[in-house]
Backbone as CSV, one residue per row, in Angstrom:
resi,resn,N_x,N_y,N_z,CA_x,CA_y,CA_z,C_x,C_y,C_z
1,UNK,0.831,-1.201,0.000,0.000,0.000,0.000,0.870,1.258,0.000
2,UNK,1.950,1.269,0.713,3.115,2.169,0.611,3.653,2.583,-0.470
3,UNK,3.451,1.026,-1.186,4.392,1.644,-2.434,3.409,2.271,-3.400
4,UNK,2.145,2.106,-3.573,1.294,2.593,-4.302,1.094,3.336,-4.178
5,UNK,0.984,4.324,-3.034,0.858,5.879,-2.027,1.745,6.708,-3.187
6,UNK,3.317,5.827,-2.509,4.225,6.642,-3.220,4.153,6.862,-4.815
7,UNK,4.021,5.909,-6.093,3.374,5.896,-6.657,2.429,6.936,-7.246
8,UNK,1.731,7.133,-6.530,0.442,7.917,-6.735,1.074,9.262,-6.620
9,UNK,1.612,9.510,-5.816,2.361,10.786,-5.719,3.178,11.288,-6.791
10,UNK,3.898,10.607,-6.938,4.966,10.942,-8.195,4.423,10.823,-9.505
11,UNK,3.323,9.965,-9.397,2.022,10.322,-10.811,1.630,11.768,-10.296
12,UNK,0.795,12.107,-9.436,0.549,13.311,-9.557,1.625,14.442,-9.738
13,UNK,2.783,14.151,-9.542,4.010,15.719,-9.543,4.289,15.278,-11.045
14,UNK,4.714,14.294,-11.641,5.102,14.582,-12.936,3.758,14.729,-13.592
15,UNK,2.539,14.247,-13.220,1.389,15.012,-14.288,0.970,16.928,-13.826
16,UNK,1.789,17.266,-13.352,1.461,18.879,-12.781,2.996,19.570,-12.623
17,UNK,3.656,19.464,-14.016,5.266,19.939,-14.040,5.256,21.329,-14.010
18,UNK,4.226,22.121,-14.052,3.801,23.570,-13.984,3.650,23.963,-12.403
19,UNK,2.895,23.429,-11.702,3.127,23.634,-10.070,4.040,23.407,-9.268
20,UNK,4.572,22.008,-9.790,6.135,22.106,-9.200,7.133,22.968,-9.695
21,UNK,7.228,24.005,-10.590,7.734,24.720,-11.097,7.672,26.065,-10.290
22,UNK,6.322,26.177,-10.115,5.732,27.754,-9.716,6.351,27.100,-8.107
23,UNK,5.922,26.394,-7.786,6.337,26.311,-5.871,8.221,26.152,-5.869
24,UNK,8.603,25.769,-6.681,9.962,25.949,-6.436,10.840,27.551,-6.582
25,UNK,9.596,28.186,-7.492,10.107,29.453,-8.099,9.953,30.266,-6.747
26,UNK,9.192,29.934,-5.973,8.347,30.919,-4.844,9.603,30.579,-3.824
27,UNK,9.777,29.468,-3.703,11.114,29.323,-2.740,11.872,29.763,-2.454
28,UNK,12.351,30.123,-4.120,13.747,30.584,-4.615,13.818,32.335,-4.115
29,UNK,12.264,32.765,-4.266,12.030,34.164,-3.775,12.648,34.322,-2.471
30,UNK,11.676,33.401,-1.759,12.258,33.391,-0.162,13.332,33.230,-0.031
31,UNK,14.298,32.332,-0.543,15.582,31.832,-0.007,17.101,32.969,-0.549
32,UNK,16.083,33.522,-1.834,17.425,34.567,-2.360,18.145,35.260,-2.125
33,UNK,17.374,36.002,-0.816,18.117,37.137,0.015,19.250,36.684,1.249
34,UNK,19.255,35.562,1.437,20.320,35.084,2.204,21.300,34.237,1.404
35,UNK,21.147,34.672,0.211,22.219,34.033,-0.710,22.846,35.091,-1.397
36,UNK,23.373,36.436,-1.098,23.822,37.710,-1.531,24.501,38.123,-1.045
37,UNK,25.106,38.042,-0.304,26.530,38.440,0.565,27.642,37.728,0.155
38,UNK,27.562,36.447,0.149,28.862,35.509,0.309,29.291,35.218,-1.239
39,UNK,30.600,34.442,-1.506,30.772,33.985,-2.683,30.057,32.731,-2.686
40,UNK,29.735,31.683,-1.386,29.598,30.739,-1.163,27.908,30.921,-1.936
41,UNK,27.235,31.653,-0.790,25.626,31.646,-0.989,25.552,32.600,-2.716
42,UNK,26.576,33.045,-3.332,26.202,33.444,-5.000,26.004,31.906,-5.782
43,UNK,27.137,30.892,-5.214,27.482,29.783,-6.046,26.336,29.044,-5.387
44,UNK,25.519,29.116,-4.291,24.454,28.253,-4.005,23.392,28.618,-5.112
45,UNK,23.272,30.502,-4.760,22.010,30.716,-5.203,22.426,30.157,-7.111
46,UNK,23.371,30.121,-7.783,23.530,29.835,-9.148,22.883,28.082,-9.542
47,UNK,23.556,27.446,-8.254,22.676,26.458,-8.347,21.409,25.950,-8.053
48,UNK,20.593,26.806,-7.494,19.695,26.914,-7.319,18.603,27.580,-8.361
49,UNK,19.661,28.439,-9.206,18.724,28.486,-10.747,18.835,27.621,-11.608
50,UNK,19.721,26.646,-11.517,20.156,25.273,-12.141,18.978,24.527,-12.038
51,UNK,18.230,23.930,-10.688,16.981,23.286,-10.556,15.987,24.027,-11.230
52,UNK,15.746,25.641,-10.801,14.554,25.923,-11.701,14.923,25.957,-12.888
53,UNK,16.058,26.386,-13.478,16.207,26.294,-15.308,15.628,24.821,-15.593
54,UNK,16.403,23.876,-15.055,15.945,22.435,-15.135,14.527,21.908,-15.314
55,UNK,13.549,22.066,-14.130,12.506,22.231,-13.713,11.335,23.358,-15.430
56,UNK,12.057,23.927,-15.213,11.469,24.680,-16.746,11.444,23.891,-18.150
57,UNK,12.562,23.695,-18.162,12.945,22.638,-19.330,12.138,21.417,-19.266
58,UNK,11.588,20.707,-17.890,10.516,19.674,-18.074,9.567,20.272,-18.027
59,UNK,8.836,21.369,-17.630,7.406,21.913,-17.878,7.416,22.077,-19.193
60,UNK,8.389,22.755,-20.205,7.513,23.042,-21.499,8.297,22.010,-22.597
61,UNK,8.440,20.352,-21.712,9.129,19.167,-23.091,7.967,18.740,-23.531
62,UNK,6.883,19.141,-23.003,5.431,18.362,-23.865,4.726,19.280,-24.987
63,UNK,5.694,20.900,-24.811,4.719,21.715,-25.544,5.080,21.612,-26.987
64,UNK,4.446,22.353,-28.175,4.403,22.246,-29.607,6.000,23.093,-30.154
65,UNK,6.353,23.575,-29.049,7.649,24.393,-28.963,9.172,23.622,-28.998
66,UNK,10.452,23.831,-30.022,10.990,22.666,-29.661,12.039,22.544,-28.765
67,UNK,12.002,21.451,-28.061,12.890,21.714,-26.319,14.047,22.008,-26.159
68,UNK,15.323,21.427,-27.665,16.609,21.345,-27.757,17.072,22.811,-27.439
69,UNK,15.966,23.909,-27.708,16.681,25.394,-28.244,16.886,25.750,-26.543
70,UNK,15.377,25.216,-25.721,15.742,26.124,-24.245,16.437,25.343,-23.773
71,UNK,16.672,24.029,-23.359,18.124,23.219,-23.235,19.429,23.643,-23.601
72,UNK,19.358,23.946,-24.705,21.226,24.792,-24.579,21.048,26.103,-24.224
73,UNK,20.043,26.505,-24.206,20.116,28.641,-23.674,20.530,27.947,-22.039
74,UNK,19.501,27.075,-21.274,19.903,26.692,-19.933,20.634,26.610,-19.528
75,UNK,21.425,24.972,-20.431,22.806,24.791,-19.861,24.087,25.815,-19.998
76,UNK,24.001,26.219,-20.963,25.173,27.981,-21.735,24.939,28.933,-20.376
77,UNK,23.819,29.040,-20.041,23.580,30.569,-19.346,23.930,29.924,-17.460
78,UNK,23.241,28.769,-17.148,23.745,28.326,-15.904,25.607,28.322,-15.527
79,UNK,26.178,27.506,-17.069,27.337,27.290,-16.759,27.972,28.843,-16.720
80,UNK,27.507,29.847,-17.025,28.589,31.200,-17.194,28.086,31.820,-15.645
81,UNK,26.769,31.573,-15.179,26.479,32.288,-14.159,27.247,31.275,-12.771
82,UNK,27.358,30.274,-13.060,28.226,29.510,-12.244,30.011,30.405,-11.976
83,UNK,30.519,29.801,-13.139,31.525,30.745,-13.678,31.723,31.904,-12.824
84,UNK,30.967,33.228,-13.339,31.316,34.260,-13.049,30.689,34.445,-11.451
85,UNK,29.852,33.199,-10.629,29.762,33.719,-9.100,31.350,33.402,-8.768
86,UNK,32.246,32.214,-9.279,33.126,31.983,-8.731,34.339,32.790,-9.076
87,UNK,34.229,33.456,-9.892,35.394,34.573,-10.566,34.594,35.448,-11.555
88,UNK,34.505,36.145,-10.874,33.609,37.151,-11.486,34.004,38.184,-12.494
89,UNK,32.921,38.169,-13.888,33.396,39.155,-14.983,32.226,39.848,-15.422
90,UNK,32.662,41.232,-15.770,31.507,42.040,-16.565,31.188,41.429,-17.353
91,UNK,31.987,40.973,-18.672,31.410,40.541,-19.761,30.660,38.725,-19.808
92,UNK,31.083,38.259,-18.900,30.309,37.339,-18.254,29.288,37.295,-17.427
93,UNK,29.665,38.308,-16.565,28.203,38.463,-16.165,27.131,38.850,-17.426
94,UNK,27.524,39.838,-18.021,26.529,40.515,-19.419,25.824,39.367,-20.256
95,UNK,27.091,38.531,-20.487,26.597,36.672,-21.312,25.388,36.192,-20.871
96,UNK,25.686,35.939,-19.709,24.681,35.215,-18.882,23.318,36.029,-18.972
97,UNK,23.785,36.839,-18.386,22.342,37.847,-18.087,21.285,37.641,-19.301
98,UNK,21.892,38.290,-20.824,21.362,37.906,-21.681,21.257,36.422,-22.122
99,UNK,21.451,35.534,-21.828,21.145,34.417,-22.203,20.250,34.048,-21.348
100,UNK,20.352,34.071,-20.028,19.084,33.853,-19.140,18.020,34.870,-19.675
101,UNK,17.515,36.169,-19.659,16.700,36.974,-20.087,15.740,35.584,-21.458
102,UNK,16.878,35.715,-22.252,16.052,34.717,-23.737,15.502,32.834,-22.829
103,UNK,16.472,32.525,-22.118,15.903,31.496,-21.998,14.439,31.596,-21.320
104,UNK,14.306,32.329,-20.047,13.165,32.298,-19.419,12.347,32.793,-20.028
105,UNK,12.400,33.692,-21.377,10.838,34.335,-22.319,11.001,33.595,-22.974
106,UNK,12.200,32.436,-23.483,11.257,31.702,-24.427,10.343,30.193,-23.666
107,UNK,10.983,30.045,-22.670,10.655,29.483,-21.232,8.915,29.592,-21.281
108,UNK,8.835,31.285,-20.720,7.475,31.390,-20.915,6.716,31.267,-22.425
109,UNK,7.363,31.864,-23.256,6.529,31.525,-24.633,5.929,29.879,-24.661
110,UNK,7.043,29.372,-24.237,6.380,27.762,-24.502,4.896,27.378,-23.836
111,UNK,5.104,27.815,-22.792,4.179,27.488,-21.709,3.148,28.313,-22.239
112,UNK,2.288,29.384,-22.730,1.637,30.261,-23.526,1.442,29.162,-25.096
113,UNK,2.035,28.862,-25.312,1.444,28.131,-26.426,1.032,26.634,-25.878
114,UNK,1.730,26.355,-24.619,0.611,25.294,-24.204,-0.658,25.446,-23.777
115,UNK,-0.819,26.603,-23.115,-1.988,26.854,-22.462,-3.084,27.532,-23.397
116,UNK,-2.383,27.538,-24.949,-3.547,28.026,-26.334,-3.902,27.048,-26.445
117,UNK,-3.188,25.598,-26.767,-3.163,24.304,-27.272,-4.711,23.649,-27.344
118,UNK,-5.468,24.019,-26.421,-6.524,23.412,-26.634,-7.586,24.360,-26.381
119,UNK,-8.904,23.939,-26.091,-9.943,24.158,-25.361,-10.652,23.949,-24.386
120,UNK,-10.001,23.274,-23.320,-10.430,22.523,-22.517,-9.006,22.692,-21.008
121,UNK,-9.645,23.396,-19.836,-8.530,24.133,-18.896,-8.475,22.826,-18.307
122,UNK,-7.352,22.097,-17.923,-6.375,21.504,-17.185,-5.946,22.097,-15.507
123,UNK,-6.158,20.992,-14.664,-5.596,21.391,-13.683,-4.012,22.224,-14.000
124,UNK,-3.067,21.584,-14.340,-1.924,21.847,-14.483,-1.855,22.719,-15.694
125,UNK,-2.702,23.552,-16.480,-2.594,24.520,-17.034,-3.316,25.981,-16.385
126,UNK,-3.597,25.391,-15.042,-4.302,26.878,-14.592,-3.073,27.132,-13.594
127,UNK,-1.833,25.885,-12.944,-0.593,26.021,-12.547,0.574,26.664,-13.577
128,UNK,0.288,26.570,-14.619,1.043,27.641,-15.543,0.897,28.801,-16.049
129,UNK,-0.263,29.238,-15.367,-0.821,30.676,-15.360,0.460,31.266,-14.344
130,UNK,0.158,30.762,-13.545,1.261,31.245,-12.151,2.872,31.318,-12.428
131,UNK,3.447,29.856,-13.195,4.182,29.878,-13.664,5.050,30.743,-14.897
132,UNK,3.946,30.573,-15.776,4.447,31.660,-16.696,4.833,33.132,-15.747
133,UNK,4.023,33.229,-15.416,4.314,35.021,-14.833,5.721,35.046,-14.119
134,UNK,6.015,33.816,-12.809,7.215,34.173,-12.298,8.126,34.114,-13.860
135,UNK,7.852,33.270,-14.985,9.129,33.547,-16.158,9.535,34.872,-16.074
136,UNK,8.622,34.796,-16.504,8.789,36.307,-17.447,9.067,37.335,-16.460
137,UNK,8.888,37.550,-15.227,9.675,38.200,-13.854,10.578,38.094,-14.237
138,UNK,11.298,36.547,-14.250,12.393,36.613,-13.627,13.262,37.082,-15.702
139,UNK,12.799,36.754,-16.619,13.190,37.446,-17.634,13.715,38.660,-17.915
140,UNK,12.468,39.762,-17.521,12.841,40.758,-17.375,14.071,41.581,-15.783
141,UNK,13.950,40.601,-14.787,14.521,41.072,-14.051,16.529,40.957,-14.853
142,UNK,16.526,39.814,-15.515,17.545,39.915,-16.400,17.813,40.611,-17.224
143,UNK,16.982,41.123,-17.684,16.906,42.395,-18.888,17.564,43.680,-17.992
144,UNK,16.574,43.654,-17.104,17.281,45.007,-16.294,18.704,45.153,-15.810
145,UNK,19.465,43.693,-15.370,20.752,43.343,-14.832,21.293,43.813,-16.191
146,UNK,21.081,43.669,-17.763,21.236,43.958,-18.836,21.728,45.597,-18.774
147,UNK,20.305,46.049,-18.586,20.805,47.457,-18.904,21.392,48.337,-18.071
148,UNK,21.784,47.769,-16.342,22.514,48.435,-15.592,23.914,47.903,-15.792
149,UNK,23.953,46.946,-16.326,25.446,46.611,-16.791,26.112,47.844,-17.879
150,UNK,25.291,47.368,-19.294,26.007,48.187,-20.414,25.137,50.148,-20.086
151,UNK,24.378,50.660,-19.091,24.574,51.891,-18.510,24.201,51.895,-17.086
152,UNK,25.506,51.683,-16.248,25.424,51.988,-14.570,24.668,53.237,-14.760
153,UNK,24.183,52.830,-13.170,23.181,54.178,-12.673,21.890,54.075,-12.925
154,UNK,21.303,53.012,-14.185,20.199,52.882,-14.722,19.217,53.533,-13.512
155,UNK,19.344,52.709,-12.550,18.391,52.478,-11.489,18.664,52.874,-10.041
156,UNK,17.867,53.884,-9.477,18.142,54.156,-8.149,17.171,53.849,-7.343
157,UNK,17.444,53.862,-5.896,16.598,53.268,-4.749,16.745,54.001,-3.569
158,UNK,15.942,54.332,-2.329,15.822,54.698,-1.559,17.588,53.926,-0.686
159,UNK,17.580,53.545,-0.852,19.200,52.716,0.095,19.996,52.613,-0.700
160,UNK,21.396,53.284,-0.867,22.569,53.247,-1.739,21.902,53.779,-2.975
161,UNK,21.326,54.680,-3.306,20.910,54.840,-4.799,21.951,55.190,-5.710
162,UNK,23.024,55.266,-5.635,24.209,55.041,-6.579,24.716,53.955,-6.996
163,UNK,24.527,52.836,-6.280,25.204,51.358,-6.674,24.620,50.681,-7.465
164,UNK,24.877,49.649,-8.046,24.106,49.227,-8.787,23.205,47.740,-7.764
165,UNK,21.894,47.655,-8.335,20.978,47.197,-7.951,21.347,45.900,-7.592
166,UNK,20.991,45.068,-6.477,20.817,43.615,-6.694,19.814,43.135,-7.391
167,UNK,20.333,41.614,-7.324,19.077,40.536,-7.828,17.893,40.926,-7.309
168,UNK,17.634,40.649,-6.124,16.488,41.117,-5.192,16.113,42.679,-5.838
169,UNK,16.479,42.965,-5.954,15.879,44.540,-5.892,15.101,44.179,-7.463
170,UNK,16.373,44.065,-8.147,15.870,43.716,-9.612,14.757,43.347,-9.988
171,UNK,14.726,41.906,-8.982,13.497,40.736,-9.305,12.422,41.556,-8.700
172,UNK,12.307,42.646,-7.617,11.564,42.750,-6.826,10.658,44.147,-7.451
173,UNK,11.701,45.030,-8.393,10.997,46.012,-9.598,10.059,45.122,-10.157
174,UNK,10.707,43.804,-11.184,10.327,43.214,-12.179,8.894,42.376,-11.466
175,UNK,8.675,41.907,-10.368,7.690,41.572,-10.158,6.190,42.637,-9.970
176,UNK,6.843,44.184,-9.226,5.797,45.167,-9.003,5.448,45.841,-9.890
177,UNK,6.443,45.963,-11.459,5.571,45.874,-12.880,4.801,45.139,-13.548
178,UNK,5.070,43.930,-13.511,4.499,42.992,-14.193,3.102,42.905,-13.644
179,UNK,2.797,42.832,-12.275,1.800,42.706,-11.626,0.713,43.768,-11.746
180,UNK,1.680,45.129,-12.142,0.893,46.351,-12.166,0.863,46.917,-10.705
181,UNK,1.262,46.945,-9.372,0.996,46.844,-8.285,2.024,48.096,-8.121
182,UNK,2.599,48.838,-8.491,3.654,49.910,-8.096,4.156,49.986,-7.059
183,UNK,4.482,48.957,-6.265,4.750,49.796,-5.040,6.680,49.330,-4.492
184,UNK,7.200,48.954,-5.998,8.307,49.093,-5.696,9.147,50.278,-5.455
185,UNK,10.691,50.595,-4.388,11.019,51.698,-4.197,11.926,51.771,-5.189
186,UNK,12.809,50.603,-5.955,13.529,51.157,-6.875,12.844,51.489,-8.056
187,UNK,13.831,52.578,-8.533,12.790,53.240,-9.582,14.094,53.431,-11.089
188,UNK,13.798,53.354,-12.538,14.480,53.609,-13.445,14.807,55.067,-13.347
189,UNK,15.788,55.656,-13.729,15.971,56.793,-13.952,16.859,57.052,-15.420
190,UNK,17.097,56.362,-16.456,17.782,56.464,-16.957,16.515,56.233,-19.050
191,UNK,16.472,57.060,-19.391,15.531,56.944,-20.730,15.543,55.443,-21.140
192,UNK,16.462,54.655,-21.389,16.487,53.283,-21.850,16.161,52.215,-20.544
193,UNK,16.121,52.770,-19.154,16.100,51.613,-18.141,13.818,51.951,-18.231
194,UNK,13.447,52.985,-18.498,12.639,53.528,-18.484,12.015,52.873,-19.376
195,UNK,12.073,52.750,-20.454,11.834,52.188,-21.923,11.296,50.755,-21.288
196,UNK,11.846,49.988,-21.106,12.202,48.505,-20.797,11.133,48.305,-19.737
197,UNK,11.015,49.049,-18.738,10.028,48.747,-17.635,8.713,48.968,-18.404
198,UNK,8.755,50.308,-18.814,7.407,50.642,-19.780,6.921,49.267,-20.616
199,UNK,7.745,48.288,-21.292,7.481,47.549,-21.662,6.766,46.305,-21.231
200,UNK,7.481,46.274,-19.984,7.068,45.115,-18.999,5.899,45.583,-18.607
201,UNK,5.481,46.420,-18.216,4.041,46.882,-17.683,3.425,46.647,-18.853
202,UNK,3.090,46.840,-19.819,2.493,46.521,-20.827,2.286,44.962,-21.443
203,UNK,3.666,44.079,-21.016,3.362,42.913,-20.953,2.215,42.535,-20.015
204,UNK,2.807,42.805,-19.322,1.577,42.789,-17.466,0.373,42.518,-17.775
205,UNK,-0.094,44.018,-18.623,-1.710,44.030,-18.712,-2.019,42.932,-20.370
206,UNK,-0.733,42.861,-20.901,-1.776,41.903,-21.644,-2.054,40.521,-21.324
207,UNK,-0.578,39.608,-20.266,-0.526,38.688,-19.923,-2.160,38.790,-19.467
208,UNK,-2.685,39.409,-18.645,-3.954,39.213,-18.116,-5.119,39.086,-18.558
209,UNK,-4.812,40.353,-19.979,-6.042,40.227,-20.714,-6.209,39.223,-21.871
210,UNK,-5.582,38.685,-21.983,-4.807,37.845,-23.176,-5.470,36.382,-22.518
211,UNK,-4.528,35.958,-21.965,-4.125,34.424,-20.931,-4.959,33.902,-19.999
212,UNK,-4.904,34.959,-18.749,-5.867,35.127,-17.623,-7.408,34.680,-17.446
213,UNK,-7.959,35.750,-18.466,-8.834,36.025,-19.196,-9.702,34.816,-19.413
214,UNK,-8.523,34.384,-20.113,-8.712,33.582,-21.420,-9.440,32.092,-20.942
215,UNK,-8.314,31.532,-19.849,-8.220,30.521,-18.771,-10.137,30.778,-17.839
216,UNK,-10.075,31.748,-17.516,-11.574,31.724,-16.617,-12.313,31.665,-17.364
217,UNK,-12.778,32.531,-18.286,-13.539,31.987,-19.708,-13.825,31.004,-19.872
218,UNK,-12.919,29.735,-20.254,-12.911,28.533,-20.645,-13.663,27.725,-19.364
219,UNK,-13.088,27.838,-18.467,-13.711,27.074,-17.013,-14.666,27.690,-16.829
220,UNK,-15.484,28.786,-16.610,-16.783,29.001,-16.931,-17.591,28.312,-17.695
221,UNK,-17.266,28.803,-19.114,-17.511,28.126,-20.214,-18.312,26.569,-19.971
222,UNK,-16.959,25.890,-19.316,-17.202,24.402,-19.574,-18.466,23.776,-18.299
223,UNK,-18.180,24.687,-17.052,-18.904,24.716,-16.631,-20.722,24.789,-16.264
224,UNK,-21.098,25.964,-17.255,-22.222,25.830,-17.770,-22.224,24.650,-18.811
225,UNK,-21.643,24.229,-19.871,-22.122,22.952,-20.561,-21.984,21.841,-19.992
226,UNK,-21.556,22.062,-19.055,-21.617,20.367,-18.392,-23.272,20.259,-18.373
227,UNK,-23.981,19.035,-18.470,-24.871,18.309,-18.090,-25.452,18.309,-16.493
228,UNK,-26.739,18.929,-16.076,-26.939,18.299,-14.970,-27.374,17.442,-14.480
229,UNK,-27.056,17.029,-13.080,-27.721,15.789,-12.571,-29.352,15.793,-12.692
230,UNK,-29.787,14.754,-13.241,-31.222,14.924,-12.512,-31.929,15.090,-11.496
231,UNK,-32.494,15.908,-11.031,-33.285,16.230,-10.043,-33.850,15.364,-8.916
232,UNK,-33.439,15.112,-7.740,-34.240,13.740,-6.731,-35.302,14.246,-6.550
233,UNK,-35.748,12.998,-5.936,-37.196,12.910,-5.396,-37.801,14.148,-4.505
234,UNK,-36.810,14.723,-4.063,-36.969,15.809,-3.204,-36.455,17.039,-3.943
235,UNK,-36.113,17.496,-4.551,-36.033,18.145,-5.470,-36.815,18.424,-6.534
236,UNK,-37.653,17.301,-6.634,-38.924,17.499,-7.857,-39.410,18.784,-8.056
């Protein structure tokens, strides 16, 4: 009976590769900020985008999208961000950055053309609603590492507003655009760091109106056509 339990379990996580995705991504939120000080906790947190790059790469191997392309953006962009936590370079860091940025939007693209794929909402496609969005966060939060690289200063903040931004801060803009929710303190100051956010907010509102939307619709939808039970005796 044990072994069938177990079993049953690991049927349900590999049939829902989109929730185990989104709950590992949420982790990674929590756990990031005590991985920013040290060289040690940079080379943790690098491997720790290793599982979610990983983890990504099995959410979208079933989609119409083909897998080989985000498989080498993964492995290319993990191995340089590895790399440069342990000896660190501008132009390595810059590699990476942009190669992660492309892997995680095309990351999310996949997952967006799974969740067109049919007509009919899936448990584990209303878990890639969630999923997609941390992508494309964490996409653009690369984009931004992008443009404070090739122009420091992009971005200032209420604490050190001369330095350049962390991850956290980064991820933590890129999530309070995307969401539409403003209430991040770092802010662009620079015409091109400006540009880029403008963009992401605009992703934001279409992810919702687009996808979102799209997803409740359908479960509505199917909802009313379902068939009802017939009426009991007490119910007559």
């Amino acid at each position: 009976m044990r072994v069938e339990r177990r079993h049953g379990v690991r049927g349900r996580i590999a049939s829902h590769p989109s929730a185990v995705l989104l709950l590992v991504q949420l982790i990674g939120v929590v756990i990031y900020p005590f991985m920013e000080d040290t060289t040690f906790g940079r080379v943790a947190f690098e491997a720790f985008g290793v599982l979610v790059i990983g983890l990504a790469i099995w959410s979208v191997r079933d989609t119409p999208v083909p897998t080989w392309i985000v498989i080498i953006l993964g492995i290319v962009a993990s191995a340089l961000s590895i790399a440069d936590a342990i000896n660190h370079s501008p132009a390595m860091e810059l590699t990476s950055s942009v190669l992660h940025a492309l892997f995680y939007f095309y990351a999310a693209g996949s997952l967006m053309v799974y969740m067109l794929a049919d007509r009919y909402v899936t448990t584990d496609e209303l878990y890639a609603v969630g999923a997609t969005f941390t992508l494309v966060a964490w996409g653009f939060a690369y984009v931004f590492n992008v443009v404070q690289i090739l122009q420091p200063g992009s971005f200032t903040a209420l604490v050190h507003g001369s330095v350049p931004r962390t991850w956290m801060e980064l991820l933590f803009l890129s999530f309070t655009n995307l969401s539409s929710t403003g209430l991040s303190d770092v802010v662009p100051i620079t015409p091109h760091a400006r540009s880029v956010v403008m963009i992401e907010q605009l992703a934001g509102l279409a992810y919702v109106a687009l996808f979102v939307s799209r997803l409740v619709g359908l479960t509505i939808s199917r909802q009313m056509n379902e068939p009802k039970a017939p009426a009991g005796p007490d119910q007559a």
